[in-house]
XYZ file of C-alpha atoms in Angstrom:
216
model
C -27.570 13.600 22.195
C -25.089 15.738 20.325
C -26.954 17.714 17.660
C -25.377 19.836 14.925
C -27.579 22.454 13.255
C -26.743 24.129 9.947
C -28.068 27.670 9.908
C -27.530 27.866 13.640
C -28.341 31.565 13.940
C -31.680 31.299 12.147
C -34.908 32.061 13.958
C -36.017 28.426 14.072
C -32.543 27.151 14.908
C -32.117 29.444 17.912
C -35.467 28.310 19.283
C -34.548 24.683 18.594
C -31.198 25.083 20.325
C -32.931 26.447 23.403
C -35.369 23.513 23.473
C -32.691 20.853 23.001
C -30.179 22.432 25.374
C -32.913 22.828 27.969
C -33.502 19.085 27.743
C -29.829 18.418 28.433
C -28.559 17.834 24.901
C -25.340 19.224 23.433
C -26.096 21.549 20.512
C -23.615 22.986 18.018
C -24.807 25.554 15.505
C -22.954 26.330 12.281
C -22.697 30.088 11.723
C -20.950 32.226 9.135
C -20.550 35.309 11.310
C -18.330 35.001 14.413
C -20.410 37.739 16.053
C -23.336 35.313 16.192
C -21.588 32.951 18.601
C -22.801 34.903 21.613
C -26.443 34.421 20.593
C -26.046 30.652 20.518
C -24.323 30.664 23.887
C -27.194 32.690 25.310
C -29.666 29.898 24.467
C -27.466 27.083 25.731
C -25.628 26.012 22.596
C -22.188 26.511 21.112
C -21.105 27.700 17.688
C -18.802 26.442 14.945
C -17.849 29.204 12.523
C -18.174 27.715 9.055
C -19.519 29.088 5.773
C -21.369 26.314 3.956
C -21.107 28.231 0.684
C -17.314 28.095 0.860
C -16.375 25.141 3.069
C -15.444 21.749 1.673
C -17.075 18.519 2.741
C -14.118 17.478 4.890
C -14.362 20.593 7.052
C -18.098 20.103 7.555
C -17.648 16.412 8.349
C -15.126 17.318 11.046
C -17.762 19.409 12.836
C -20.325 16.626 12.453
C -18.015 13.921 13.806
C -19.513 12.324 16.889
C -22.972 13.851 16.405
C -26.136 11.830 16.868
C -28.345 14.086 14.741
C -27.696 16.536 11.898
C -30.319 19.206 11.191
C -30.306 21.455 8.134
C -32.202 24.640 8.897
C -30.229 27.109 6.792
C -31.653 29.358 4.099
C -30.553 32.253 1.960
C -33.511 34.318 3.143
C -36.187 36.305 1.306
C -33.866 39.199 0.476
C -31.266 37.035 -1.238
C -30.652 36.882 -4.976
C -31.523 33.897 -7.109
C -27.935 32.667 -7.163
C -27.801 32.328 -3.376
C -31.091 30.466 -3.353
C -29.212 27.785 -5.259
C -25.914 27.905 -3.380
C -27.564 27.859 0.067
C -30.995 26.235 -0.186
C -29.740 23.508 -2.522
C -25.941 23.482 -2.509
C -25.361 23.900 1.220
C -28.053 21.340 2.015
C -26.401 18.777 -0.260
C -22.965 19.523 1.185
C -24.262 19.116 4.740
C -25.910 15.791 3.882
C -22.772 14.505 2.183
C -20.715 15.522 5.198
C -23.153 13.687 7.468
C -22.667 10.525 5.415
C -18.898 10.849 5.665
C -19.054 11.474 9.411
C -21.375 8.516 9.959
C -24.246 10.637 11.316
C -27.279 8.694 10.175
C -30.153 10.716 11.666
C -30.763 13.698 9.420
C -33.549 16.275 9.555
C -34.025 18.872 6.836
C -36.356 21.864 6.911
C -37.998 22.019 3.502
C -40.721 24.227 2.093
C -44.382 23.565 1.574
C -45.107 23.794 -2.148
C -41.736 22.435 -3.254
C -43.434 19.520 -4.990
C -45.300 21.869 -7.340
C -42.344 24.078 -8.247
C -42.309 22.802 -11.824
C -45.868 24.086 -12.348
C -45.016 27.727 -11.538
C -43.461 30.624 -13.441
C -39.819 29.540 -13.896
C -38.556 33.129 -13.773
C -40.268 34.051 -10.523
C -37.916 34.386 -7.559
C -40.146 32.281 -5.304
C -40.265 29.514 -7.909
C -36.471 29.489 -8.037
C -36.450 29.160 -4.254
C -38.931 26.265 -4.351
C -36.917 24.506 -7.056
C -33.795 24.805 -4.921
C -35.641 23.335 -1.939
C -37.031 20.518 -4.089
C -33.566 19.722 -5.444
C -32.249 19.589 -1.878
C -35.064 17.237 -0.889
C -34.431 14.974 -3.882
C -30.725 14.879 -3.071
C -31.406 13.888 0.535
C -33.887 11.162 -0.390
C -31.233 9.517 -2.558
C -28.726 9.274 0.294
C -28.121 6.426 2.709
C -29.310 8.367 5.751
C -32.187 8.077 8.212
C -33.752 11.256 6.893
C -36.893 13.210 7.599
C -37.986 16.297 5.677
C -40.230 18.743 7.518
C -42.188 21.267 5.445
C -43.695 23.976 7.666
C -46.505 26.226 6.543
C -46.270 30.006 6.590
C -44.050 30.903 9.530
C -45.110 33.318 12.255
C -43.485 34.726 15.372
C -46.599 34.143 17.465
C -46.031 32.296 20.737
C -46.192 28.542 20.295
C -49.409 26.821 21.273
C -48.052 23.275 21.326
C -50.988 22.272 19.106
C -50.272 21.244 15.510
C -51.293 19.256 12.485
C -48.386 17.047 11.401
C -49.050 14.763 8.444
C -47.882 13.725 4.989
C -50.265 16.371 3.624
C -51.900 19.088 5.688
C -53.150 21.660 3.219
C -52.114 25.279 3.525
C -51.838 27.051 6.834
C -49.483 28.856 9.159
C -47.424 27.708 12.121
C -45.352 29.473 14.739
C -41.591 29.130 14.726
C -41.838 28.043 18.362
C -43.937 25.050 17.369
C -41.686 24.195 14.411
C -38.716 24.097 16.786
C -40.595 21.891 19.244
C -41.570 19.465 16.488
C -38.003 19.300 15.162
C -36.740 18.529 18.643
C -39.240 15.700 18.929
C -38.440 14.329 15.481
C -34.841 13.762 16.541
C -36.092 10.764 18.505
C -39.080 9.662 16.423
C -38.055 6.636 14.326
C -41.511 6.497 12.698
C -40.670 9.684 10.822
C -37.632 8.216 9.057
C -37.964 8.216 5.277
C -40.952 10.571 5.348
C -41.694 14.057 4.090
C -44.040 15.703 6.590
C -46.011 18.931 6.484
C -46.698 21.022 9.554
C -49.282 23.702 10.343
C -51.091 24.878 13.449
C -53.794 22.452 14.560
C -55.557 20.853 17.502
C -53.209 17.992 18.390
C -50.589 18.250 21.133
C -47.094 17.921 19.660
C -46.246 14.820 21.695
C -49.385 13.099 20.424
C -48.738 14.183 16.833
C -45.270 12.655 16.998
C -46.337 9.448 18.722
C -49.067 8.730 16.174
C -46.988 9.132 13.002
């Protein structure tokens, strides 16, 4: 497969690139900073320097051309202002999905956020609420598109070593999950047709990842 990942220098994306490249797939990560190219090369991928906050849909579609899977794993980050939560977590996600449609890349994975479906119940002025609303808007945008989409909502992320044991379901309840295991699940979802059209939650659990994917 040829896989293009938005947010290619992110912690999950670098792990995902290593998993996919190690399995023989071609992986291209979108990065804003040219200095980050070396980090993608180190894990077996390649980089396309492109700022999703500034690029137009044509430029993004050109990078996506010929891909089998598009994965949106970008985010403004916890230290960003409220404006960037909208331009990245919502705006860049929508741009990437539109570009995938134009490029004819049907399989589309998007990393969402657990709690996005209750954003309207929270303090509208709180920074985390603004983040959740941006993620929810990105999810709603993707669901309306003619793509074979899957939204994955991980629990609280940790840098603990992956265990390969998870709970993957439409609803899991709160919990944490290692970035290693998120990356492994995303890699598996690329080739899991049963996940198309579903919003899935992911936390640490007792089920081997391969089994969790095969029983969706």
